Amino acid sequence: MNDDHFDGLVNDATHAVTNLIPDTVLDGLRDRERSDLLFQINDALTPILRDVIDRTDTDNPTRASTVAALISELLETHAQKCDEGGDCEDDRPPHVISEIHGTSANIDSIASCDMETGTQIYLVLDDRTSFRITVEAIAA
């Protein structure tokens, strides 16, 4: 399913959901509030429908979000293994080590965000540094 078809599906679903809301509720809203409601419904339906389409579209290649999830899971698994290593807390290696630069740090948090061009992974370390890793599909 291409992006135009998907956008049409989301818009149709948004209007179908909106049609289920009683007129007495919609009549009590100002124009701006009605518009905001449409956007909120659209935003709520988009990831749900995207997930359904992705699971049922057999011709769908691997997405950037899937690769970003893999990278995040690898980082989380690595951090967990470091946290479980050694006999005591002082024996555990840091999550990130650079012998060349003489630095080390632990991962405080990992988050990801889907963007129009791919997925971004946000990595925050306990040494007050943070990084944004961008995962983009370059060929399908």
Tab-separated table of C-alpha atoms in Angstrom:
chain	number	residue	atom	x	y	z
A	1	MET	CA	0.000	0.000	0.000
A	2	ASN	CA	1.546	3.310	-1.032
A	3	ASP	CA	1.463	6.478	1.101
A	4	ASP	CA	-1.458	8.039	-0.799
A	5	HIS	CA	-3.596	4.924	-0.311
A	6	PHE	CA	-2.652	4.791	3.361
A	7	ASP	CA	-3.480	8.483	3.877
A	8	GLY	CA	-6.868	7.889	2.226
A	9	LEU	CA	-7.505	4.932	4.518
A	10	VAL	CA	-6.656	6.982	7.623
A	11	ASN	CA	-8.856	9.882	6.460
A	12	ASP	CA	-11.781	7.542	5.746
A	13	ALA	CA	-11.386	5.887	9.149
A	14	THR	CA	-11.157	9.288	10.860
A	15	HIS	CA	-14.391	10.445	9.253
A	16	ALA	CA	-16.097	7.128	10.051
A	17	VAL	CA	-15.160	7.482	13.730
A	18	THR	CA	-16.261	11.121	13.738
A	19	ASN	CA	-19.645	10.086	12.287
A	20	LEU	CA	-20.160	7.859	15.350
A	21	ILE	CA	-19.978	10.856	17.701
A	22	PRO	CA	-23.466	12.155	18.490
A	23	ASP	CA	-24.351	15.521	16.939
A	24	THR	CA	-25.196	16.846	20.408
A	25	VAL	CA	-21.542	16.453	21.363
A	26	LEU	CA	-20.187	17.922	18.122
A	27	ASP	CA	-22.652	20.841	18.245
A	28	GLY	CA	-21.197	21.839	21.609
A	29	LEU	CA	-17.727	22.281	20.092
A	30	ARG	CA	-16.341	25.419	18.509
A	31	ASP	CA	-14.828	25.143	15.009
A	32	ARG	CA	-11.292	24.999	16.404
A	33	GLU	CA	-12.275	22.273	18.875
A	34	ARG	CA	-13.889	20.210	16.088
A	35	SER	CA	-10.756	20.546	14.012
A	36	ASP	CA	-8.567	19.542	16.967
A	37	LEU	CA	-10.804	16.514	17.562
A	38	LEU	CA	-10.345	15.401	13.940
A	39	PHE	CA	-6.571	15.740	14.244
A	40	GLN	CA	-6.539	13.786	17.522
A	41	ILE	CA	-8.604	10.963	16.032
A	42	ASN	CA	-6.370	10.944	12.934
A	43	ASP	CA	-3.214	10.864	15.069
A	44	ALA	CA	-4.610	8.021	17.195
A	45	LEU	CA	-5.648	5.912	14.191
A	46	THR	CA	-2.453	6.350	12.152
A	47	PRO	CA	-0.126	4.065	14.184
A	48	ILE	CA	-2.880	1.474	14.676
A	49	LEU	CA	-3.640	1.255	10.969
A	50	ARG	CA	0.068	1.405	10.045
A	51	ASP	CA	0.720	-1.596	12.280
A	52	VAL	CA	-2.172	-3.544	10.735
A	53	ILE	CA	-1.050	-2.712	7.181
A	54	ASP	CA	2.554	-3.626	7.960
A	55	ARG	CA	1.548	-7.010	9.386
A	56	THR	CA	-0.728	-7.903	6.490
A	57	ASP	CA	1.217	-6.467	3.536
A	58	THR	CA	3.389	-9.384	2.389
A	59	ASP	CA	5.157	-7.258	-0.222
A	60	ASN	CA	6.196	-4.738	2.430
A	61	PRO	CA	10.002	-4.589	2.843
A	62	THR	CA	11.661	-4.188	6.223
A	63	ARG	CA	11.004	-0.715	7.584
A	64	ALA	CA	13.447	1.719	9.164
A	65	SER	CA	11.457	1.487	12.408
A	66	THR	CA	12.079	-2.278	12.516
A	67	VAL	CA	15.830	-1.788	12.101
A	68	ALA	CA	15.800	1.004	14.703
A	69	ALA	CA	13.993	-1.328	17.120
A	70	LEU	CA	16.672	-3.962	16.483
A	71	ILE	CA	19.470	-1.456	17.220
A	72	SER	CA	17.688	-0.275	20.392
A	73	GLU	CA	17.235	-3.857	21.576
A	74	LEU	CA	20.916	-4.582	20.919
A	75	LEU	CA	21.924	-1.535	22.989
A	76	GLU	CA	19.525	-2.485	25.798
A	77	THR	CA	20.760	-6.100	25.825
A	78	HIS	CA	24.390	-4.933	25.901
A	79	ALA	CA	23.665	-2.577	28.833
A	80	GLN	CA	21.844	-5.348	30.696
A	81	LYS	CA	24.759	-7.760	30.221
A	82	CYS	CA	27.185	-5.104	31.516
A	83	ASP	CA	24.937	-4.475	34.538
A	84	GLU	CA	24.844	-8.217	35.318
A	85	GLY	CA	28.596	-8.742	34.847
A	86	GLY	CA	31.215	-9.005	37.563
A	87	ASP	CA	30.915	-10.160	41.156
A	88	CYS	CA	30.003	-6.742	42.518
A	89	GLU	CA	28.970	-3.339	41.194
A	90	ASP	CA	32.585	-2.082	41.087
A	91	ASP	CA	33.523	-4.979	38.758
A	92	ARG	CA	30.863	-4.177	36.154
A	93	PRO	CA	32.077	-2.576	32.924
A	94	PRO	CA	30.512	0.661	31.666
A	95	HIS	CA	28.057	0.375	28.787
A	96	VAL	CA	30.142	2.635	26.522
A	97	ILE	CA	33.952	2.636	26.578
A	98	SER	CA	36.405	4.500	24.368
A	99	GLU	CA	39.983	3.624	25.217
A	100	ILE	CA	41.186	5.953	22.455
A	101	HIS	CA	39.466	8.969	23.998
A	102	GLY	CA	39.728	7.768	27.597
A	103	THR	CA	35.992	8.001	28.260
A	104	SER	CA	33.336	5.692	29.591
A	105	ALA	CA	29.658	6.069	30.411
A	106	ASN	CA	26.480	4.181	31.121
A	107	ILE	CA	23.257	4.433	29.163
A	108	ASP	CA	20.617	6.356	31.097
A	109	SER	CA	17.835	6.092	28.521
A	110	ILE	CA	16.981	5.011	25.000
A	111	ALA	CA	13.969	6.262	23.054
A	112	SER	CA	12.925	6.243	19.423
A	113	CYS	CA	10.697	8.385	17.270
A	114	ASP	CA	9.343	7.693	13.797
A	115	MET	CA	10.015	10.513	11.365
A	116	GLU	CA	8.880	11.033	7.792
A	117	THR	CA	12.275	9.949	6.471
A	118	GLY	CA	12.922	7.087	8.910
A	119	THR	CA	13.350	6.548	12.635
A	120	GLN	CA	15.546	8.337	15.132
A	121	ILE	CA	16.991	6.710	18.239
A	122	TYR	CA	17.784	9.032	21.148
A	123	LEU	CA	20.516	7.824	23.477
A	124	VAL	CA	21.248	9.640	26.764
A	125	LEU	CA	24.363	8.744	28.760
A	126	ASP	CA	25.137	9.367	32.412
A	127	ASP	CA	28.079	11.651	31.527
A	128	ARG	CA	25.607	14.370	30.355
A	129	THR	CA	25.978	13.551	26.657
A	130	SER	CA	23.180	12.570	24.318
A	131	PHE	CA	23.064	11.277	20.790
A	132	ARG	CA	20.573	11.017	17.964
A	133	ILE	CA	21.023	8.041	15.662
A	134	THR	CA	19.053	8.234	12.413
A	135	VAL	CA	17.948	5.059	10.651
A	136	GLU	CA	16.801	5.619	7.067
A	137	ALA	CA	15.938	3.158	4.349
A	138	ILE	CA	18.133	3.891	1.341
A	139	ALA	CA	16.709	1.256	-1.011
A	140	ALA	CA	13.607	-0.885	-1.085
